[in-house]
Structure formats: C-alpha cells, structure tokens
Amino acid sequence: MHDDRSLVEARLRRVLEERIRPAVYPESVPLEVAVWHAPGEPVPVAEGLAAEPEPIEVGARWGAPWGTSWFRVTGTVPEAWAGRTVEALLDLGFDENMPGFQCEGLVYRPDGTPVKGLNPRNQWVRIGAPVAGGEEVRLHIEAASNPVILDYHPFRPTQLGDKETAGSDPQYTLTRMDLAVFDETVWQLVIDLEVLGELMAELPVESARRWEILRAVERALDAVDLQDVNGTAARARSQLTEVLAAPAVPSAHRISAVGHAHIDSAWLWPLRETVRKVARTTSNMTALLEDEPDFVFAMSQAQQWAWVKEHRPEVWARVKKAVADGRFVPAGGMWVESDTNMPGSEAMARQFVHGKRFFLDEFGIENDEAWLPDTFGFAAGLPQIIRAAGSTRLLTQKISWSQTNQFPHHTFQWEGIDGTRIFTHFPPVDTYNCSMKGSEIAHAARNFKDKGVAWHSLAPTGWGDGGGGTTREMVAKAARLRDLEGSARVEWETPQAFFDKAEAEYPDPPVWVGELYLELHRATLTSQARTKQDNRRSEHLLREAELWAATAAVRTGFAYPYEELDRIWKTVLLHQFHDILPGSSIAWVHREARATYGRIAEKLNGIIDAAQRALAGEGTTPLVFNAAPHPRAGVPAGGAAPARTEGETALAPRTDGGHVLDNGLLRIEIDAQGLVVSVYDIEADRETIAPGRAANLLQLHPDFPNMWDAWDVDEFYRNTVTDLTDADSVTAGEDGASVRIARSFGASRVTQVLSLPPGERRLVLDTEVDWHETEKFLKLAFPLDVHAERYASETQFGHFHRPTHTNTSWEAAKFEACNHRFVHVAEPGWGVAVVNDSTYGHDVTRTVRTDGDRGTTTTVRVSLLRAPRFPDPETDQGVHRFRHALVPGADIGDAVREGWRLNLPERHVTGAGEVAPLVTVDEDAVVVTAVKLADDGSGDVVVRFHEACGGRARATLTADFAFASVTVTDLLERPLPDAAAPERDRGRIRLALRPFELMTLRFRRA
C-alpha cells in the first residue's frame, strides 16, 4: 500500500479546523450588550449588578489596565430553536493561547447567583438543554481587564505591572456576544477526531495501530458531508466506534488524572485579583462537577479556600457541597504553596499548621500529601516538617525544569537532614497544566523513569492562573483514554487514591538524600531584597511576640493575643508564596508587601513592648531582654537581666594606611581602601583571610540572563566582574570601635560601618547601599584561608552540607544556593562562619594558590542586590541596609548561636528586676525555636526545639512554671500516639535527640 499518511493527516487538520469545529455552533443570534466601568478598585457584586450600563457594540475596545467592567447581555432564544441545546458564547477579546494571563470574567444571574467563569478556553454558558424557545436571557459578567504582562515577547520591561503606572488605554476588543445552538454530536465528533489524531501522531509509523487509526479517520472524513456537517456527524462517528473501543494493552501505563488549576496567589497580578481568579475557577469547577459524574477536582492553598469563604459566600456554599460529596478535594495541607528554601524553621512549620487546621476545621479533612507543583526547589529540612505535621507524601513538578541534570526518578523516597523519608512523586507528564493532549499522555508514559517496577503516575489536569481549571473537553478526552489501545490508561482520581496505589505497587523505591535543588530560578534568592528582609524580620518578630506574650501570660496574667497572632502569621505565610518571597511578582505586589510588612512590624512591636513592660514591672533597673535561644552578656535565653560587658576594643592607625581594630580576641586590619586584609584569631594564632586577598570586597557583575529576568542568574555572569576597591573615604568611627567606609560606583553609593564588639569574636559589617543600577548583580566576598571540601548552610531545623568543588555537573549546577542565618566552612578544629540578618543567596568556591604556601582559598560570597527589569522594571531601586558578621574560630555551634544573635538584637527596658525564662535548656546544641501558648486557647505552654549541630544530644529542659503533665505532640499540638512519654523529674524534662531531631512539647499548666 502506498504511504498516504501525510495526506490523510493534513486532511484531518484542515477539515477539523475549517468545517467540523465551526459546525459545533451551526446557528447564532447576537445578544444586546451594555457595560458599566467600575471606578477604581472592584466593587461588591450587588453594586455591579445594580449599576446602570451603557450600550456597547461588539468590536469596541474596553478595559483600562486592572479595571473592572460589568457587562449586561440580554436576548431572546428564537422560537425555532425549541428542543435544541443553546449556549451563550461570550468572548471578551480572548487569546486562546494565553489562558490565565489576560482578561477573565465571572458570569452571574440577575439575582447574584454565580454561574461560571469565562476564560480563553472556556467561553460558553449553558442556557438550556433543551430550550422551549422564546426564553428571555439576561446575564451579567464581572470582567477583569488584567493586562498581559508576559506576552509573545516575554521579559521586556513594562509599566503595566502596577496600576499607578499602567495608564488607562483600553486593553481588549469585545469579540463575540451571541446566543448559539450547540450541536453535541458534532462536538463529540471533534473530540473523537482530536483524540485519535493526537494518539496517531505519537505511535510508531511502523505500528499496525497507527495505520488502523489512520484508516478509521479517513473513513470518518469520507462520511462527513462538508456542506452538511451537522447532518452527517453521527454517520462519521460511527466509523470511529470500533477503533475507539479497542482496549489498552495490559502493560499500558496508568495515569491518575486530578482536576487542577494551579493559581499563583500573586504573580503577574496583585493579591486582590487572585481572590477573584479563585472565585471564577471554583465556580467553573463546581459547575463541571455537576455535569461530569466521573470528574474529581483538587485545590490546594488553604488561603485560597479562605478567600472564597470570606469574599464569595455564594460560591463557598457550592464548594462545601462538592467537598461533602468527596469530589472537590482539599490538597496539600499548607496555607499557600510557599517557597520552601527561604522560609525559616517556624514559618515552614506554620505553613502546615495553619493549612491543615483550616481543612480540619472546615471539613474534618486531613491531607496526607504536600502539594507543591511549582515551588522553586526544596530545602533538605522539609521532609521532617512534613512528617511532623502528620503527612507522609509530597508531589511536585518543577524539578523537571532543571537546565543541567535530569532527575533520575519520578517516584522515590526523599530523605531529609534528620533521616526522615517522604514518599515523593514527580509527574512524568512534566506539566501541572495537563490538557489531555495525546502528546502529553504519550510523553508521560515514555518519560516515566520507574518502568518495570511501577505503573502509576499523576497528571494535574486543567488550566491554571485564572485559565478556569479543567474543561469539558479535557473530561471528554479522558473518557476516551480510559481504556484505549496505544495510549496510557487515564482515570480521574483523588491525590490520595493515586498515592495509595503508587505506594502499594512500589514499596521499596529508590532514595534521594538531601535538598531537591532546582537548577533554574537561582536569582529568586536575591531579587526584591526588601521583601526578603521584611520576611526575615517578621519571622523573628513573631518569635519574640509569642515568647514574651507567653511568658507574660504565665507570669502576670497578660492577655495572650491569640487572634491577632493568628492573623499576622497567616499574613506572613501568605507573603511566603513562591512568587512573592522569591521576588518574581509585579511591582504592585511588592509595593503592597512593603506596606503590609510595615503594619505587621508595628503590631508585633506593640505586642512585644506591652508584654515586656508587664514582665519588667515598675522600676529603674536597666534590663536587657534576650529573645535568642542562647545566653548572651549574662542575660539568659528567653529572659531579662542587666547586661554584662567584658573587655574593650582598641582602634589604632595602620602603618600602611587604614585602621586596626583589636579586642584581645581578634585583630582586624582594614586598609586605606576599606578592605579587610587581615582578621587574626589571637587565641588560635592563625589568619582568617587568604594570603594576598581582601575581605569586605564588593563585586559587581553584569546580570542579563537568557530568560526569566527576576528568576534567573545564568552561570556566565561570573565571566565578568568589577572589584569595587576604590573608596571615597575611610574614617574612624566616633565610638572608637568601628571604621566607616564610603564608596561610589555607577549611579550608586555604599556606606559601611565595620565594628568589633568588645569581648566578642565577630567582625560586624553594616552595609547601606543606595542602589540605582540596572541589570547588575552585587556580591560581598570573603576569601578565607580554609581548606574545605564542603560547607554548611543553615536550613529549616538544621543545616545542610554542599561540596565546594565541582567534580560533577550536579555540583557545578549549584553555583548559587540558599542559606538562612549562616554559612560555615571549616578544617578539623577551626572554622569560619559568615552570618547575616536578611540575605539568602550565596556562592562558595575554592581555589588552590599556585605560589607561596600552595594552600586552599575558600571564598564565601553573599548576594546583596540585583536589578532585573522584568516583571518589575524598578526592582530594588533605592536604599537597602544589610548586616553581616564574620566569625573566625567558629564551630557549627558558634555559627548557630551567632546567626540567632544577629537576627534577634537585644531590647532595652527599665523595670523592677530580672525576668526568669519560662524554659531553659542546658545544652547549646538544643535550640528552642518557639515558646508560645497552645493555639486552642487552653493556656497550655508549647515549646518546640531541635538538635542544631548535627550530632546526638542529651539535655535537660527545665520549665519554670507549675505544670500537671507534659506531652510530645505534632506540629498541630496533638499528642503523638507512638511517642514515649518524656522522662520527667519535677520541672525537669530529660531529652535525648537524634541529629537534627525536631520535637514539640505541650505542658498542661497546673
């Protein structure tokens, strides 16, 4: 037989596009349209419905950037259409290639009842099936004219990302507003042909099945009268019945399709718009669930559920019913799909506490999986947190975006820093917006790396980000793919059902140890520095507020602010969403975040001040409150006392110009250009700075990645560097223990104060940058005379080691990585810590000196600022302040202590006398991360702690208050059924912790 494959395939494409798809709606009549443009921000639904609109014609431009327009469409169903299915086709000016990234609408009936969302791939509203004819139609559309930020020429700077700069030009053209007859037979024929055509294209040319499909398609096309598609569609479908009925082979891959709409809680739109995106999507999905009995939809992010409950009660009622039916499924158990690299220990824990508690309180449902398809890599401490929250599973997708190395598994056990393992799945479909295309299904089956030992994978199915979720077309395709020869088998299932099957068939999967590093989007550790600083400071303010409020509540009867702390935690957690904290959202988002963080700081400082004053009492004794988990200057951890100062710092001129700081522990030499050329550890009798090098070296790189400006820094940025060695001035500080340095470069200016506190082994660097560069990357370098093959960086509830070498592509790809409060490098017996108060990105490199002592230089560089122009063209312009400290002679415990110390400065209050801590621990390696009252309002005291140094620890925790019992709990403060009762001797609890083990104790007060 001659090979006419290309001929038939081309025929299928043209006939589908030009004849069959248009015949789905064979008759239509125009609707009358009127519009009211809401002034300013969106208005309540009742106000939009009551507004008096003005006529508008199809073809007219509408919608200023970020505006809201209320369209009213009216019409009458023709009498001649009686007995037929009729739909309204409402095209606001959609581009079908951009679902989720442009205008959207939510359709209401005149009484305010939501009907469904309008999106580029979902433009229809059912009027009747069948209609009687003569019905009056009246619908209202709340239409959002969100501008297209990421368009066909992506990453170009735009002012559209903030309503204050976006202008008022109309963004869209009203394209179609019609009533139309819907021919379901033709629509089903379209689905038949799409499924078979897409499957055929994925099969080997030499396979009999491909040719069987080809001939069936040819017969169907022959059966269609192109002048009467509607009259011959059933005849054409009959030619496909047999080929669609052929069952899949027994070994076919099995795909659990989960209806899904990944909605970024903020990104190329502000938070307020996400509230409406969620309402539109949930309206769509509850409507689809009513129409499709096999369909299942899962939605993550408790915050988004809470928005529906608060802002769209009419939609919430439909959601609650669908949840009760078991088909609208809460997923993930987190407050938002947060970044997981940068949130601190307690914040990461609270993501699960608040997320899981919401679903438990509202529905009595507890999630067993973390659901994070789009997060930019996963910190090595996360498995223990997931397990401590009562979950055992993780789903993600983003690692498939890695540029350098392909991850070797799709289903595996992920082991964290403490040895906790989590059953983890990466969907091999390689998208969290699966649309049931044949190419996607075939890719999932081919790509699945666990063939032969596992057969199941998951496919999150639906358009996200306001694209409306799963469509009826996707459901129809999935129905045909349920058992179809040549294809993987597809079945709608809940995440739990998938994981149950996957674990049962693969009881001993491979293990991946350590972080799940995304080899992409590394610059999100630095972009939008203010947002990152405000996050870090909010986390520490929350620690202080809980600690002092709990202490005051127990000691003085102070009113513990349960509700206010709950609200603030949820706000901070929201801003850890994986496009807010990473700095990859539009200007509007970060402008609002700055204002929100300012209000948070004011409220938390108010709580802290009130609690400390209640504790201090009336008096004139100068007290220092120490919120850090280690004593300092004679003040106990979690308590208050007069501070003790030891020693003094001498400042002297340096022979070759510059200054010398000396406090008897360290001797610091700062040259005439403000560079630190020597940090001498007097006790250890060794130099910290590599020979011939200088620390406190600011380095400037060009920074223009190939894509994803705010997200990415590409490795070639290192090829060009400018050392900022020229100083405008280097002067002695007025306090006699510091040096002040000023530099200028480009359009920017840096002012630094370097200080050596008396009695302390740390050089403190306070840096102020008035930043006005674009597409530049600013680093602060510390070249250290340390031979280290690996280094430690703090992560949640511990630290994680990374190699300093680049032996393999996996190590080379980690040229920018995340740390929390410290980076630590060491030789046996001596190390150096670089600690920070608000930066996350860093790099560590090693070189062997070719002259002199041929020793190894290990250079730690912290990332200060970037200046990408997309999506915020003014990213980080203005003044920034950073604090870092260089700590020579530090072991890992010193690094932990100094990190906390730098982030929790002393607070000075006058009062009657010392304040004893509620709890004390006699072992520095056991770090208390939270002291609070139980969330249920019982007054119980909750204490959370972990082993922080990576070794086994025995310690005694002493509670300085009367308690009736103590219980080991999970993160939600529920007793752990398999946990042994703590060994107790009156107020003392004896602890034995594994490396990095996390523990929560709940004390019932006597």
XYZ file of N, CA and C in Angstrom, residues 628-753:
378
model
N 16.947 35.480 71.957
C 17.721 34.432 71.288
C 17.711 33.159 72.127
N 17.969 31.998 71.519
C 17.926 30.736 72.259
C 19.196 30.413 73.027
N 20.129 31.363 73.106
C 21.369 31.166 73.861
C 21.602 32.378 74.762
N 22.220 32.182 75.918
C 22.538 33.336 76.780
C 23.520 34.272 76.083
N 23.485 35.539 76.476
C 24.490 36.489 75.988
C 24.647 37.607 77.003
N 25.898 37.976 77.184
C 26.252 39.075 78.097
C 25.604 38.903 79.460
N 25.519 37.654 79.933
C 24.963 37.398 81.246
C 23.450 37.364 81.296
N 22.791 37.541 80.165
C 21.330 37.519 80.116
C 20.887 36.146 79.616
N 20.030 35.448 80.351
C 19.638 34.103 79.929
C 18.766 34.126 78.679
N 18.792 33.022 77.958
C 17.924 32.891 76.785
C 16.467 32.931 77.221
N 15.679 33.795 76.565
C 14.266 33.891 76.895
C 13.978 34.622 78.185
N 14.959 35.355 78.684
C 14.765 36.087 79.922
C 15.286 37.506 79.826
N 15.299 38.203 80.963
C 15.781 39.582 81.003
C 16.601 39.793 82.263
N 17.687 40.572 82.113
C 18.571 40.882 83.236
C 19.462 42.043 82.827
N 20.126 42.681 83.764
C 21.137 43.680 83.382
C 22.248 43.015 82.590
N 22.689 43.652 81.539
C 23.726 43.076 80.681
C 25.098 43.281 81.291
N 25.973 42.312 81.039
C 27.350 42.391 81.497
C 28.255 42.612 80.300
N 29.098 43.615 80.349
C 30.046 43.864 79.261
C 31.431 43.444 79.698
N 32.173 42.869 78.758
C 33.515 42.378 79.058
C 34.502 42.937 78.046
N 35.622 43.422 78.526
C 36.688 43.869 77.652
C 36.366 45.177 76.960
N 37.279 45.561 76.073
C 37.097 46.774 75.285
C 37.781 46.588 73.937
N 37.423 47.446 73.018
C 38.001 47.401 71.680
C 38.876 48.618 71.470
N 40.085 48.365 70.959
C 41.013 49.458 70.668
C 41.010 49.724 69.168
N 41.077 50.980 68.797
C 41.160 51.401 67.396
C 42.462 52.170 67.215
N 43.287 51.747 66.260
C 44.585 52.404 66.040
C 44.826 52.558 64.551
N 45.666 53.526 64.159
C 46.003 53.657 62.745
C 46.877 52.486 62.294
N 46.740 52.121 61.036
C 47.535 51.048 60.448
C 48.746 51.657 59.758
N 49.870 50.985 59.830
C 51.125 51.536 59.311
C 51.021 51.915 57.838
N 50.416 51.062 57.039
C 50.316 51.304 55.597
C 49.047 52.053 55.204
N 48.417 52.676 56.136
C 47.172 53.375 55.868
C 45.990 52.514 56.255
N 44.942 53.139 56.757
C 43.787 52.406 57.225
C 43.765 52.326 58.731
N 43.144 51.257 59.267
C 42.921 51.181 60.705
C 43.050 49.742 61.188
N 43.321 49.610 62.485
C 43.381 48.311 63.137
C 42.398 48.317 64.309
N 41.543 47.287 64.364
C 40.638 47.072 65.484
C 41.131 45.865 66.261
N 41.166 45.959 67.583
C 41.691 44.863 68.393
C 40.905 44.808 69.701
N 40.317 43.634 69.999
C 39.609 43.483 71.271
C 40.206 42.371 72.132
N 41.420 41.962 71.804
C 42.079 40.921 72.563
C 41.751 39.523 72.106
N 40.697 39.371 71.348
C 40.322 38.077 70.779
C 40.619 38.050 69.282
N 40.290 39.162 68.613
C 40.537 39.303 67.186
C 41.297 40.601 66.939
N 42.149 40.580 65.934
C 42.806 41.800 65.468
C 42.457 41.954 63.988
N 41.803 43.072 63.663
C 41.282 43.317 62.327
C 42.079 44.440 61.686
N 42.608 44.190 60.492
C 43.290 45.241 59.738
C 42.443 45.627 58.530
N 42.185 46.922 58.445
C 41.394 47.481 57.352
C 42.286 48.457 56.613
N 42.481 48.238 55.316
C 43.452 49.062 54.607
C 42.851 50.406 54.219
N 43.635 51.202 53.508
C 43.231 52.572 53.177
C 42.048 52.605 52.222
N 41.726 51.469 51.574
C 40.567 51.414 50.686
C 39.356 50.767 51.356
N 39.448 50.521 52.647
C 38.312 49.960 53.367
C 38.172 48.460 53.202
N 39.203 47.787 52.688
C 39.171 46.336 52.540
C 39.778 45.682 53.773
N 39.220 44.566 54.177
C 39.707 43.843 55.351
C 40.823 42.910 54.887
N 42.064 43.262 55.187
C 43.210 42.496 54.699
C 43.717 41.505 55.730
N 43.228 41.600 56.970
C 43.639 40.638 57.985
C 42.555 40.529 59.050
N 42.210 39.290 59.391
C 41.356 39.002 60.546
C 42.096 37.926 61.320
N 42.807 38.341 62.336
C 43.718 37.432 63.037
C 43.060 36.920 64.312
N 42.966 35.585 64.401
C 42.427 34.926 65.585
C 43.588 34.779 66.570
N 43.582 35.613 67.610
C 44.723 35.682 68.522
C 44.886 34.383 69.302
N 43.802 33.830 69.805
C 43.886 32.605 70.601
C 44.368 31.430 69.753
N 43.842 31.291 68.540
C 44.236 30.178 67.678
C 45.549 30.448 66.957
N 46.016 31.701 66.984
C 47.268 32.086 66.328
C 47.222 31.753 64.839
N 46.142 32.208 64.195
C 46.078 31.978 62.756
C 45.278 33.072 62.079
N 45.605 33.264 60.820
C 44.960 34.267 59.970
C 43.711 33.665 59.330
N 42.693 34.504 59.185
C 41.436 34.087 58.579
C 41.406 34.364 57.081
N 41.967 35.497 56.672
C 41.898 35.929 55.278
C 43.027 35.270 54.481
N 42.685 34.806 53.272
C 43.680 34.150 52.428
C 44.802 35.121 52.071
N 46.037 34.608 51.952
C 47.179 35.481 51.632
C 46.950 36.243 50.323
N 47.270 37.541 50.375
C 47.163 38.364 49.181
C 45.746 38.731 48.785
N 44.763 38.357 49.588
C 43.364 38.653 49.272
C 42.788 39.588 50.326
N 41.618 40.085 50.064
C 40.960 41.002 50.988
C 39.486 40.645 51.095
N 38.968 40.709 52.312
C 37.538 40.514 52.554
C 36.832 41.866 52.558
N 35.528 41.804 52.777
C 34.690 43.002 52.623
C 34.850 43.568 51.219
N 35.026 42.673 50.251
C 35.212 43.083 48.863
C 33.872 43.050 48.142
N 33.376 44.218 47.766
C 32.159 44.305 46.961
C 32.515 44.045 45.509
N 31.747 43.172 44.872
C 31.995 42.806 43.475
C 30.723 42.983 42.671
N 30.884 43.563 41.504
C 29.743 43.883 40.648
C 29.845 43.086 39.349
N 28.748 42.380 39.001
C 28.700 41.586 37.779
C 27.591 42.111 36.867
N 27.763 41.984 35.560
C 26.612 42.159 34.677
C 25.636 41.021 34.917
N 24.344 41.292 34.732
C 23.331 40.297 35.094
C 22.166 40.386 34.116
N 22.312 39.695 32.996
C 21.270 39.703 31.965
C 21.056 38.256 31.525
N 20.204 37.520 32.273
C 20.007 36.103 31.964
C 19.310 35.924 30.613
N 19.377 34.721 30.104
C 18.764 34.443 28.803
C 17.248 34.526 28.856
N 16.668 34.217 30.006
C 15.218 34.263 30.195
C 14.945 34.602 31.660
N 13.663 34.830 31.977
C 13.197 34.877 33.351
C 14.051 35.817 34.213
N 14.001 37.106 33.880
C 14.930 38.075 34.467
C 14.963 38.076 35.986
N 13.806 38.228 36.648
C 13.806 38.270 38.112
C 14.101 36.910 38.725
N 13.937 35.863 37.953
C 14.071 34.498 38.447
C 15.498 33.948 38.319
N 16.155 34.286 37.225
C 17.368 33.555 36.850
C 18.630 34.395 36.964
N 19.698 33.718 37.328
C 21.043 34.230 37.096
C 21.781 33.097 36.401
N 22.299 33.365 35.214
C 22.979 32.334 34.440
C 24.464 32.330 34.773
N 25.077 31.155 34.676
C 26.440 30.974 35.171
C 27.445 31.902 34.508
N 27.150 32.336 33.287
C 28.106 33.195 32.588
C 28.236 34.571 33.226
N 27.371 34.887 34.205
C 27.519 36.184 34.876
C 28.903 36.306 35.499
N 29.504 35.175 35.880
C 30.802 35.199 36.546
C 31.952 35.572 35.613
N 31.708 35.508 34.312
C 32.803 35.758 33.365
C 33.340 37.176 33.458
N 32.510 38.090 33.926
C 32.912 39.493 34.020
C 32.631 40.005 35.424
N 33.642 40.596 36.051
C 33.460 41.096 37.408
C 34.274 42.371 37.589
N 33.700 43.303 38.313
C 34.391 44.529 38.691
C 34.538 44.556 40.199
N 35.779 44.566 40.685
C 36.021 44.690 42.122
C 35.918 46.159 42.517
N 35.058 46.438 43.459
C 34.837 47.828 43.890
C 35.826 48.151 45.010
N 37.050 48.464 44.607
C 38.135 48.669 45.574
C 38.405 50.129 45.899
N 37.892 51.051 45.105
C 38.147 52.470 45.360
C 37.181 52.988 46.419
N 37.720 53.655 47.407
C 36.904 54.216 48.477
C 36.894 55.729 48.385
N 35.739 56.321 48.640
C 35.651 57.777 48.741
C 36.252 58.256 50.060
N 36.041 57.454 51.116
C 36.603 57.820 52.416
C 36.652 56.585 53.294
N 37.651 56.543 54.159
C 37.774 55.501 55.187
C 38.142 56.228 56.469
N 37.218 56.269 57.434
C 37.429 57.076 58.633
C 37.115 56.261 59.884
N 37.749 56.679 60.987
C 37.491 56.031 62.269
C 36.111 56.426 62.776
N 35.413 55.464 63.357
C 34.101 55.740 63.909
C 34.184 56.528 65.195
N 33.166 57.301 65.481
C 33.181 58.140 66.678
C 33.143 57.317 67.957
N 32.682 56.048 67.877
C 32.604 55.228 69.081
C 33.944 54.621 69.471
N 34.954 54.805 68.637
C 36.274 54.281 68.951
C 36.403 52.791 68.759
N 35.403 52.144 68.170
C 35.454 50.693 67.977
C 34.948 50.301 66.596
N 34.988 51.243 65.649
C 34.457 50.956 64.322
C 35.171 51.797 63.274
N 35.003 51.406 62.016
C 35.567 52.131 60.874
C 34.439 52.352 59.876
N 34.370 53.562 59.350
C 33.323 53.918 58.395
C 33.926 54.057 57.008
N 33.285 53.446 56.003
C 33.797 53.417 54.636
C 32.699 53.896 53.697
N 33.059 54.726 52.746
C 32.108 55.182 51.723
C 32.694 54.892 50.351
N 31.867 54.366 49.449
C 32.272 54.085 48.069
C 31.181 54.559 47.119
N 31.613 54.886 45.924
C 30.673 55.231 44.853
C 30.992 54.374 43.639
N 29.956 53.970 42.921
C 30.149 53.248 41.662
C 28.887 53.422 40.838
N 29.067 53.580 39.535
C 27.915 53.804 38.679
C 27.083 54.957 39.198
N 25.793 54.681 39.368
C 24.898 55.692 39.932
C 24.599 55.407 41.397
N 25.380 54.533 42.006
C 25.076 54.058 43.352
C 26.151 54.457 44.342
N 25.797 54.282 45.624
C 26.723 54.633 46.695
C 26.566 53.607 47.819
N 27.700 53.244 48.429
C 27.704 52.294 49.544
C 28.360 52.959 50.744
N 27.733 52.816 51.886
C 28.329 53.244 53.148
C 28.372 52.031 54.066
N 29.537 51.776 54.643
C 29.688 50.636 55.540
C 30.265 51.083 56.871
N 29.843 50.411 57.913
C 30.450 50.563 59.237
C 30.913 49.182 59.670
